[in-house]
Amino acid sequence: MKLGIVGLPNVGKSTLFNAITNAGAESANYPFCTIDPNVGMVAVPDYRLQPLTDLYHAKKTTPAVVEFVDIAGLVRGASRGEGLGNKFLAHIREVDAVVHVVRCFDDDNIVHVEGSVDPARDIETINLELILSDIEHLERRIDRTRKAAKADKKLNAEVEILEALKAHLEEGKTARTFPGFADDDDVRTVIAGCDLLTAKKVIYAANMDEAGFTGNAAENARLEAVRAIADAEGAMVLPICAKLEEDIASLEEDEKEMFLSELGLEESGLDRLIRVCYDLLGLMSFLTAGEPEVRAWTIAKGTKAPQAAGKIHTDFERGFIRAEVVSYDDLMANGSLAAAREKGLVRSEGKEYVMQDGDVVLFRFNV
């Protein structure tokens, strides 16, 4: 899973990136501090890994990972190359989903490129630049498809969808709000082939100050403005305090738990962000366990056993015979795989088995 962190300059993108990845991306009070995208790999929190490691006396524990890319601040005119905009827009095309950081706090010591804090305006600024870039991208796609349709009349239906989509974008609307995007397979297939920035799923990270974040966040008018926009386009909102996350990231594990408890928080912003991303992208994890290694693997919900096996190695999918599956809860409740097997809780599943979150699996294959 690859997530791109975007937003206007000085909204807290790099502070948030530093906090959740400990990668030390430079953060400063001026635009374009981040010129090349900073990349950090973060382990996906999974409470099941340590108990499995203890059960199997595993020599190695490997969590699933998320790749975060801190993309430099976009400004008005980015689609025309302002602020090295075209280069930064290209980076966004490479990610699976976008974490759009929106500034919801006041601080006279941190300049705002627009001169004031207004989340709705800032979101509109970023979205408009992405839309303008998509229109240019789409025009080239329409020209190519029209030419191809002269030889293949079946492509005329695709041209109609593309032209309607272009008109939708020209109204200042994102591709993800295009009619049929969520529930029409034909529309979704066409849009998926266009590689549009505004078709990517989005999490709006509403960056608040500590007082607003730890108080009654629901009463924060700026947060509510972000929620209204997210609700209208089917996006998600994550209230967060990047500065607070930076403080949390510097603590040892036991200190971190105590600090979160004092703030009345059950988990860090990183944990919440990854959980929201998994939900947004329809992802889950299955597990493999043995003495050499306990490991979590990320797959899409609805993935069948052979394709899940292919995540480990292509040979596993090509020569798939069966999957021996036990749920994590059943395995831990019985204390060993042998005990779970005696009770008939270890199942032999074939090629049509749909994987479930928390499945502990041994794949049988032959190549």
Tab-separated table of C-alpha atoms in Angstrom:
chain	number	residue	atom	x	y	z
A	1	MET	CA	0.000	0.000	0.000
A	2	LYS	CA	1.482	3.320	-1.113
A	3	LEU	CA	-0.014	6.529	0.289
A	4	GLY	CA	0.811	10.036	-0.915
A	5	ILE	CA	0.669	12.908	1.589
A	6	VAL	CA	-0.410	16.103	-0.204
A	7	GLY	CA	-1.624	19.597	0.626
A	8	LEU	CA	-0.718	23.261	0.389
A	9	PRO	CA	2.685	24.359	1.747
A	10	ASN	CA	2.915	24.827	5.531
A	11	VAL	CA	-0.194	22.827	6.446
A	12	GLY	CA	1.787	20.222	8.433
A	13	LYS	CA	2.460	17.564	5.764
A	14	SER	CA	6.128	17.036	6.533
A	15	THR	CA	5.549	17.310	10.297
A	16	LEU	CA	2.961	14.534	9.994
A	17	PHE	CA	5.245	12.496	7.726
A	18	ASN	CA	8.127	12.833	10.222
A	19	ALA	CA	5.888	11.759	13.055
A	20	ILE	CA	4.465	8.650	11.439
A	21	THR	CA	7.623	7.435	9.727
A	22	ASN	CA	10.423	8.836	11.908
A	23	ALA	CA	12.146	9.360	8.576
A	24	GLY	CA	13.305	12.880	9.403
A	25	ALA	CA	12.047	14.706	6.319
A	26	GLU	CA	13.119	18.335	6.522
A	27	SER	CA	10.367	20.556	7.856
A	28	ALA	CA	10.593	24.344	7.734
A	29	ASN	CA	8.398	27.396	7.718
A	30	TYR	CA	8.539	28.178	4.007
A	31	PRO	CA	6.996	26.737	0.824
A	32	PHE	CA	8.710	24.018	-1.223
A	33	CYS	CA	10.877	22.791	1.619
A	34	THR	CA	10.096	19.296	0.335
A	35	ILE	CA	11.381	19.185	-3.246
A	36	ASP	CA	11.845	15.458	-3.813
A	37	PRO	CA	9.239	13.125	-2.370
A	38	ASN	CA	10.390	11.659	0.926
A	39	VAL	CA	9.557	8.006	1.320
A	40	GLY	CA	9.098	6.100	4.556
A	41	MET	CA	8.098	2.512	5.224
A	42	VAL	CA	5.861	1.979	8.259
A	43	ALA	CA	4.905	-1.294	9.919
A	44	VAL	CA	1.176	-1.974	10.062
A	45	PRO	CA	0.183	-2.409	13.729
A	46	ASP	CA	-1.182	-5.936	14.245
A	47	TYR	CA	-1.898	-7.223	17.750
A	48	ARG	CA	-1.829	-10.831	16.472
A	49	LEU	CA	1.845	-10.950	15.535
A	50	GLN	CA	3.467	-11.075	18.986
A	51	PRO	CA	1.190	-13.832	20.381
A	52	LEU	CA	1.847	-15.912	17.253
A	53	THR	CA	5.587	-15.279	17.575
A	54	ASP	CA	5.475	-16.479	21.175
A	55	LEU	CA	3.344	-19.513	20.269
A	56	TYR	CA	5.694	-20.680	17.517
A	57	HIS	CA	8.925	-19.416	19.148
A	58	ALA	CA	9.519	-17.729	15.819
A	59	LYS	CA	12.993	-16.419	15.034
A	60	LYS	CA	11.637	-13.553	12.967
A	61	THR	CA	8.482	-11.419	12.959
A	62	THR	CA	7.574	-9.463	9.830
A	63	PRO	CA	4.586	-7.088	9.816
A	64	ALA	CA	2.810	-5.840	6.723
A	65	VAL	CA	4.078	-2.409	5.658
A	66	VAL	CA	2.680	0.834	4.311
A	67	GLU	CA	4.766	3.154	2.156
A	68	PHE	CA	4.214	6.863	2.790
A	69	VAL	CA	5.349	9.432	0.235
A	70	ASP	CA	5.615	13.053	1.382
A	71	ILE	CA	4.893	15.084	-1.761
A	72	ALA	CA	5.928	18.745	-1.861
A	73	GLY	CA	3.298	21.418	-1.281
A	74	LEU	CA	1.037	22.217	-4.208
A	75	VAL	CA	-0.020	25.798	-4.905
A	76	ARG	CA	-2.539	27.594	-7.079
A	77	GLY	CA	-1.370	27.142	-10.670
A	78	ALA	CA	0.391	23.800	-10.051
A	79	SER	CA	-1.336	22.254	-13.087
A	80	ARG	CA	0.382	24.935	-15.205
A	81	GLY	CA	3.742	24.233	-13.611
A	82	GLU	CA	3.644	26.781	-10.769
A	83	GLY	CA	5.891	25.797	-7.877
A	84	LEU	CA	7.305	22.823	-9.824
A	85	GLY	CA	3.719	21.619	-9.856
A	86	ASN	CA	3.843	19.235	-12.807
A	87	LYS	CA	6.661	17.258	-11.215
A	88	PHE	CA	4.720	16.944	-7.962
A	89	LEU	CA	1.485	15.980	-9.726
A	90	ALA	CA	3.363	13.122	-11.418
A	91	HIS	CA	4.314	11.772	-7.976
A	92	ILE	CA	0.633	11.647	-6.981
A	93	ARG	CA	-0.188	9.414	-9.978
A	94	GLU	CA	2.062	6.715	-8.510
A	95	VAL	CA	0.221	6.260	-5.178
A	96	ASP	CA	-2.751	4.036	-4.258
A	97	ALA	CA	-4.542	6.659	-2.201
A	98	VAL	CA	-4.079	10.268	-1.111
A	99	VAL	CA	-3.783	11.628	2.413
A	100	HIS	CA	-4.781	15.281	1.921
A	101	VAL	CA	-3.539	17.309	4.895
A	102	VAL	CA	-5.748	20.332	5.567
A	103	ARG	CA	-4.742	23.055	7.997
A	104	CYS	CA	-7.398	23.718	10.622
A	105	PHE	CA	-5.297	25.636	13.170
A	106	ASP	CA	-4.170	29.237	13.668
A	107	ASP	CA	-0.519	30.087	14.274
A	108	ASP	CA	0.868	33.547	13.565
A	109	ASN	CA	4.363	32.070	13.438
A	110	ILE	CA	3.541	29.763	10.508
A	111	VAL	CA	2.755	31.562	7.277
A	112	HIS	CA	-0.163	30.460	5.102
A	113	VAL	CA	0.350	30.804	1.349
A	114	GLU	CA	-3.193	32.161	0.943
A	115	GLY	CA	-2.842	34.591	3.869
A	116	SER	CA	-5.517	33.004	6.089
A	117	VAL	CA	-6.753	29.605	7.321
A	118	ASP	CA	-9.779	28.370	5.379
A	119	PRO	CA	-9.984	24.568	4.952
A	120	ALA	CA	-12.803	24.621	2.374
A	121	ARG	CA	-10.913	27.091	0.164
A	122	ASP	CA	-7.655	25.151	0.566
A	123	ILE	CA	-9.296	21.860	-0.411
A	124	GLU	CA	-10.883	23.543	-3.416
A	125	THR	CA	-7.476	24.959	-4.439
A	126	ILE	CA	-5.798	21.537	-4.391
A	127	ASN	CA	-8.732	19.751	-6.012
A	128	LEU	CA	-8.932	22.344	-8.791
A	129	GLU	CA	-5.266	21.847	-9.700
A	130	LEU	CA	-5.758	18.067	-9.754
A	131	ILE	CA	-8.917	18.478	-11.870
A	132	LEU	CA	-7.142	20.751	-14.379
A	133	SER	CA	-4.331	18.229	-14.687
A	134	ASP	CA	-6.895	15.440	-15.181
A	135	ILE	CA	-8.692	17.383	-17.930
A	136	GLU	CA	-5.451	17.760	-19.864
A	137	HIS	CA	-4.694	14.068	-19.304
A	138	LEU	CA	-8.220	13.097	-20.382
A	139	GLU	CA	-8.170	15.161	-23.582
A	140	ARG	CA	-5.254	13.112	-24.868
A	141	ARG	CA	-7.060	9.891	-23.924
A	142	ILE	CA	-10.225	11.008	-25.759
A	143	ASP	CA	-8.258	11.827	-28.931
A	144	ARG	CA	-6.603	8.392	-28.933
A	145	THR	CA	-9.879	6.561	-28.250
A	146	ARG	CA	-11.760	8.468	-30.979
A	147	LYS	CA	-9.131	7.465	-33.540
A	148	ALA	CA	-9.245	3.843	-32.404
A	149	ALA	CA	-13.081	3.884	-32.526
A	150	LYS	CA	-12.976	4.437	-36.299
A	151	ALA	CA	-11.674	0.881	-36.605
A	152	ASP	CA	-13.531	-0.565	-33.623
A	153	LYS	CA	-17.067	0.771	-33.189
A	154	LYS	CA	-17.321	-0.860	-29.748
A	155	LEU	CA	-15.080	1.929	-28.449
A	156	ASN	CA	-17.759	4.549	-29.163
A	157	ALA	CA	-19.367	3.724	-25.815
A	158	GLU	CA	-16.050	4.423	-24.102
A	159	VAL	CA	-15.733	7.743	-25.942
A	160	GLU	CA	-19.183	8.748	-24.647
A	161	ILE	CA	-18.161	7.988	-21.054
A	162	LEU	CA	-14.879	9.879	-21.457
A	163	GLU	CA	-16.597	12.949	-22.917
A	164	ALA	CA	-19.200	12.965	-20.142
A	165	LEU	CA	-16.411	12.627	-17.602
A	166	LYS	CA	-14.535	15.565	-19.145
A	167	ALA	CA	-17.675	17.722	-18.932
A	168	HIS	CA	-18.046	16.673	-15.280
A	169	LEU	CA	-14.459	17.725	-14.519
A	170	GLU	CA	-14.943	21.031	-16.335
A	171	GLU	CA	-17.684	21.809	-13.810
A	172	GLY	CA	-15.003	21.688	-11.102
A	173	LYS	CA	-16.017	18.231	-9.841
A	174	THR	CA	-13.677	15.330	-9.112
A	175	ALA	CA	-13.724	12.048	-11.034
A	176	ARG	CA	-14.697	10.146	-7.882
A	177	THR	CA	-18.017	12.043	-7.814
A	178	PHE	CA	-18.826	11.128	-11.447
A	179	PRO	CA	-22.214	9.324	-11.740
A	180	GLY	CA	-21.632	5.579	-11.899
A	181	PHE	CA	-18.096	5.726	-10.478
A	182	ALA	CA	-19.145	3.788	-7.385
A	183	ASP	CA	-21.596	1.277	-8.840
A	184	ASP	CA	-21.313	1.002	-12.657
A	185	ASP	CA	-18.729	-1.549	-13.772
A	186	ASP	CA	-18.397	-0.056	-17.270
A	187	VAL	CA	-17.821	3.447	-15.940
A	188	ARG	CA	-15.416	2.213	-13.281
A	189	THR	CA	-13.401	0.219	-15.833
A	190	VAL	CA	-13.054	3.211	-18.154
A	191	ILE	CA	-12.019	5.570	-15.348
A	192	ALA	CA	-9.591	3.011	-13.931
A	193	GLY	CA	-7.802	2.971	-17.287
A	194	CYS	CA	-7.373	6.750	-17.303
A	195	ASP	CA	-5.021	7.086	-14.316
A	196	LEU	CA	-6.769	10.213	-13.037
A	197	LEU	CA	-5.597	12.038	-9.937
A	198	THR	CA	-9.125	12.882	-8.774
A	199	ALA	CA	-10.254	9.255	-9.098
A	200	LYS	CA	-7.928	8.217	-6.272
A	201	LYS	CA	-9.461	7.563	-2.892
A	202	VAL	CA	-8.844	10.312	-0.361
A	203	ILE	CA	-8.470	10.702	3.370
A	204	TYR	CA	-8.669	14.296	4.549
A	205	ALA	CA	-6.307	14.669	7.523
A	206	ALA	CA	-7.688	17.674	9.388
A	207	ASN	CA	-4.571	19.009	11.111
A	208	MET	CA	-5.642	20.709	14.337
A	209	ASP	CA	-3.761	22.273	17.217
A	210	GLU	CA	-3.498	20.365	20.465
A	211	ALA	CA	-6.252	22.351	22.183
A	212	GLY	CA	-8.720	21.694	19.375
A	213	PHE	CA	-7.735	18.062	18.959
A	214	THR	CA	-7.864	17.021	22.601
A	215	GLY	CA	-10.947	19.120	23.350
A	216	ASN	CA	-14.349	18.721	21.732
A	217	ALA	CA	-13.264	18.279	18.135
A	218	ALA	CA	-16.876	18.048	16.944
A	219	GLU	CA	-17.314	21.721	17.787
A	220	ASN	CA	-14.409	22.796	15.602
A	221	ALA	CA	-16.073	24.641	12.710
A	222	ARG	CA	-13.113	24.066	10.419
A	223	LEU	CA	-13.235	20.328	11.017
A	224	GLU	CA	-16.933	20.343	10.219
A	225	ALA	CA	-16.206	22.178	6.956
A	226	VAL	CA	-13.796	19.385	6.013
A	227	ARG	CA	-16.362	16.729	6.972
A	228	ALA	CA	-19.004	18.334	4.753
A	229	ILE	CA	-16.706	18.213	1.718
A	230	ALA	CA	-15.659	14.621	2.461
A	231	ASP	CA	-19.261	13.480	2.881
A	232	ALA	CA	-20.219	15.014	-0.483
A	233	GLU	CA	-17.548	13.049	-2.352
A	234	GLY	CA	-17.447	9.820	-0.351
A	235	ALA	CA	-14.037	10.518	1.195
A	236	MET	CA	-12.936	9.938	4.789
A	237	VAL	CA	-11.859	12.425	7.470
A	238	LEU	CA	-9.188	11.856	10.105
A	239	PRO	CA	-8.866	14.570	12.782
A	240	ILE	CA	-5.197	14.689	13.757
A	241	CYS	CA	-2.649	16.898	15.489
A	242	ALA	CA	0.631	16.559	13.587
A	243	LYS	CA	2.622	18.317	16.313
A	244	LEU	CA	1.198	15.985	18.948
A	245	GLU	CA	2.000	12.968	16.759
A	246	GLU	CA	5.579	14.226	16.505
A	247	ASP	CA	5.815	14.268	20.304
A	248	ILE	CA	4.282	10.773	20.542
A	249	ALA	CA	6.709	9.381	17.946
A	250	SER	CA	9.711	10.385	20.052
A	251	LEU	CA	8.576	8.327	23.077
A	252	GLU	CA	9.421	4.775	24.096
A	253	GLU	CA	6.547	2.263	23.825
A	254	ASP	CA	5.590	2.286	27.518
A	255	GLU	CA	5.846	6.090	27.678
A	256	LYS	CA	3.728	6.318	24.536
A	257	GLU	CA	0.915	4.262	26.085
A	258	MET	CA	0.959	6.431	29.219
A	259	PHE	CA	0.970	9.647	27.179
A	260	LEU	CA	-1.944	8.505	25.009
A	261	SER	CA	-3.872	7.473	28.123
A	262	GLU	CA	-3.354	10.926	29.680
A	263	LEU	CA	-4.737	12.494	26.500
A	264	GLY	CA	-7.735	10.158	26.550
A	265	LEU	CA	-6.644	8.488	23.296
A	266	GLU	CA	-6.724	4.744	22.664
A	267	GLU	CA	-4.286	4.755	19.756
A	268	SER	CA	-1.853	7.027	17.952
A	269	GLY	CA	-2.684	8.954	14.807
A	270	LEU	CA	-0.513	6.539	12.818
A	271	ASP	CA	-2.568	3.553	13.973
A	272	ARG	CA	-5.800	5.386	13.187
A	273	LEU	CA	-4.498	6.497	9.789
A	274	ILE	CA	-3.495	2.984	8.743
A	275	ARG	CA	-6.808	1.544	9.964
A	276	VAL	CA	-8.735	4.161	7.983
A	277	CYS	CA	-6.570	3.479	4.903
A	278	TYR	CA	-7.256	-0.255	5.149
A	279	ASP	CA	-10.992	0.451	5.318
A	280	LEU	CA	-10.825	2.967	2.470
A	281	LEU	CA	-8.949	0.627	0.142
A	282	GLY	CA	-10.810	-2.531	1.223
A	283	LEU	CA	-7.707	-4.260	2.574
A	284	MET	CA	-7.101	-6.892	5.251
A	285	SER	CA	-4.291	-9.169	6.451
A	286	PHE	CA	-3.764	-12.908	6.551
A	287	LEU	CA	-0.950	-14.549	8.494
A	288	THR	CA	1.648	-17.255	8.019
A	289	ALA	CA	3.301	-18.772	11.074
A	290	GLY	CA	6.138	-21.152	11.845
A	291	GLU	CA	9.423	-21.286	13.728
A	292	PRO	CA	11.404	-19.514	10.975
A	293	GLU	CA	9.001	-16.576	10.695
A	294	VAL	CA	5.610	-15.150	11.626
A	295	ARG	CA	4.403	-12.735	8.957
A	296	ALA	CA	1.395	-10.598	8.021
A	297	TRP	CA	0.409	-10.188	4.365
A	298	THR	CA	-1.845	-7.460	2.978
A	299	ILE	CA	-4.522	-8.419	0.437
A	300	ALA	CA	-7.768	-6.960	-0.862
A	301	LYS	CA	-10.981	-8.182	0.734
A	302	GLY	CA	-12.523	-10.838	-1.495
A	303	THR	CA	-9.154	-12.294	-2.569
A	304	LYS	CA	-9.271	-16.056	-3.187
A	305	ALA	CA	-6.724	-18.480	-1.755
A	306	PRO	CA	-4.551	-18.994	-4.890
A	307	GLN	CA	-4.127	-15.237	-5.385
A	308	ALA	CA	-3.310	-14.798	-1.693
A	309	ALA	CA	-0.681	-17.526	-2.070
A	310	GLY	CA	0.728	-15.579	-5.006
A	311	LYS	CA	1.478	-12.671	-2.648
A	312	ILE	CA	4.066	-14.922	-1.019
A	313	HIS	CA	5.507	-16.335	-4.256
A	314	THR	CA	4.225	-16.686	-7.805
A	315	ASP	CA	5.035	-20.421	-7.668
A	316	PHE	CA	2.546	-20.794	-4.795
A	317	GLU	CA	-0.254	-19.485	-7.003
A	318	ARG	CA	0.828	-21.332	-10.133
A	319	GLY	CA	1.049	-24.707	-8.375
A	320	PHE	CA	-1.689	-24.165	-5.793
A	321	ILE	CA	-3.180	-27.394	-4.412
A	322	ARG	CA	-4.984	-26.313	-1.249
A	323	ALA	CA	-4.793	-24.008	1.755
A	324	GLU	CA	-4.793	-25.302	5.324
A	325	VAL	CA	-6.592	-22.564	7.251
A	326	VAL	CA	-7.341	-21.851	10.908
A	327	SER	CA	-8.647	-18.579	12.293
A	328	TYR	CA	-6.296	-16.691	14.594
A	329	ASP	CA	-8.879	-16.737	17.413
A	330	ASP	CA	-9.383	-20.517	17.165
A	331	LEU	CA	-5.639	-21.138	17.061
A	332	MET	CA	-4.906	-19.018	20.133
A	333	ALA	CA	-7.908	-20.356	22.074
A	334	ASN	CA	-6.594	-23.918	21.629
A	335	GLY	CA	-2.945	-23.146	22.279
A	336	SER	CA	-1.473	-25.012	19.324
A	337	LEU	CA	-2.143	-25.987	15.735
A	338	ALA	CA	-2.297	-29.650	16.715
A	339	ALA	CA	-4.997	-28.997	19.323
A	340	ALA	CA	-6.994	-26.907	16.858
A	341	ARG	CA	-6.659	-29.672	14.276
A	342	GLU	CA	-7.948	-32.296	16.746
A	343	LYS	CA	-11.124	-30.240	17.196
A	344	GLY	CA	-11.615	-29.969	13.448
A	345	LEU	CA	-10.861	-26.233	13.392
A	346	VAL	CA	-8.125	-26.505	10.745
A	347	ARG	CA	-9.861	-26.534	7.370
A	348	SER	CA	-8.625	-27.680	3.973
A	349	GLU	CA	-9.750	-25.058	1.434
A	350	GLY	CA	-9.601	-25.104	-2.357
A	351	LYS	CA	-9.225	-22.585	-5.155
A	352	GLU	CA	-12.589	-20.892	-4.573
A	353	TYR	CA	-11.996	-20.138	-0.905
A	354	VAL	CA	-12.273	-16.418	-0.123
A	355	MET	CA	-9.675	-15.386	2.434
A	356	GLN	CA	-10.793	-13.878	5.751
A	357	ASP	CA	-9.032	-11.326	7.919
A	358	GLY	CA	-6.903	-13.115	10.512
A	359	ASP	CA	-6.670	-16.441	8.674
A	360	VAL	CA	-3.501	-18.314	9.647
A	361	VAL	CA	-2.591	-20.248	6.512
A	362	LEU	CA	-0.274	-22.952	5.233
A	363	PHE	CA	-0.355	-23.195	1.439
A	364	ARG	CA	0.212	-26.555	-0.267
A	365	PHE	CA	1.527	-26.317	-3.820
A	366	ASN	CA	3.370	-28.282	-6.463
A	367	VAL	CA	5.338	-26.911	-9.434
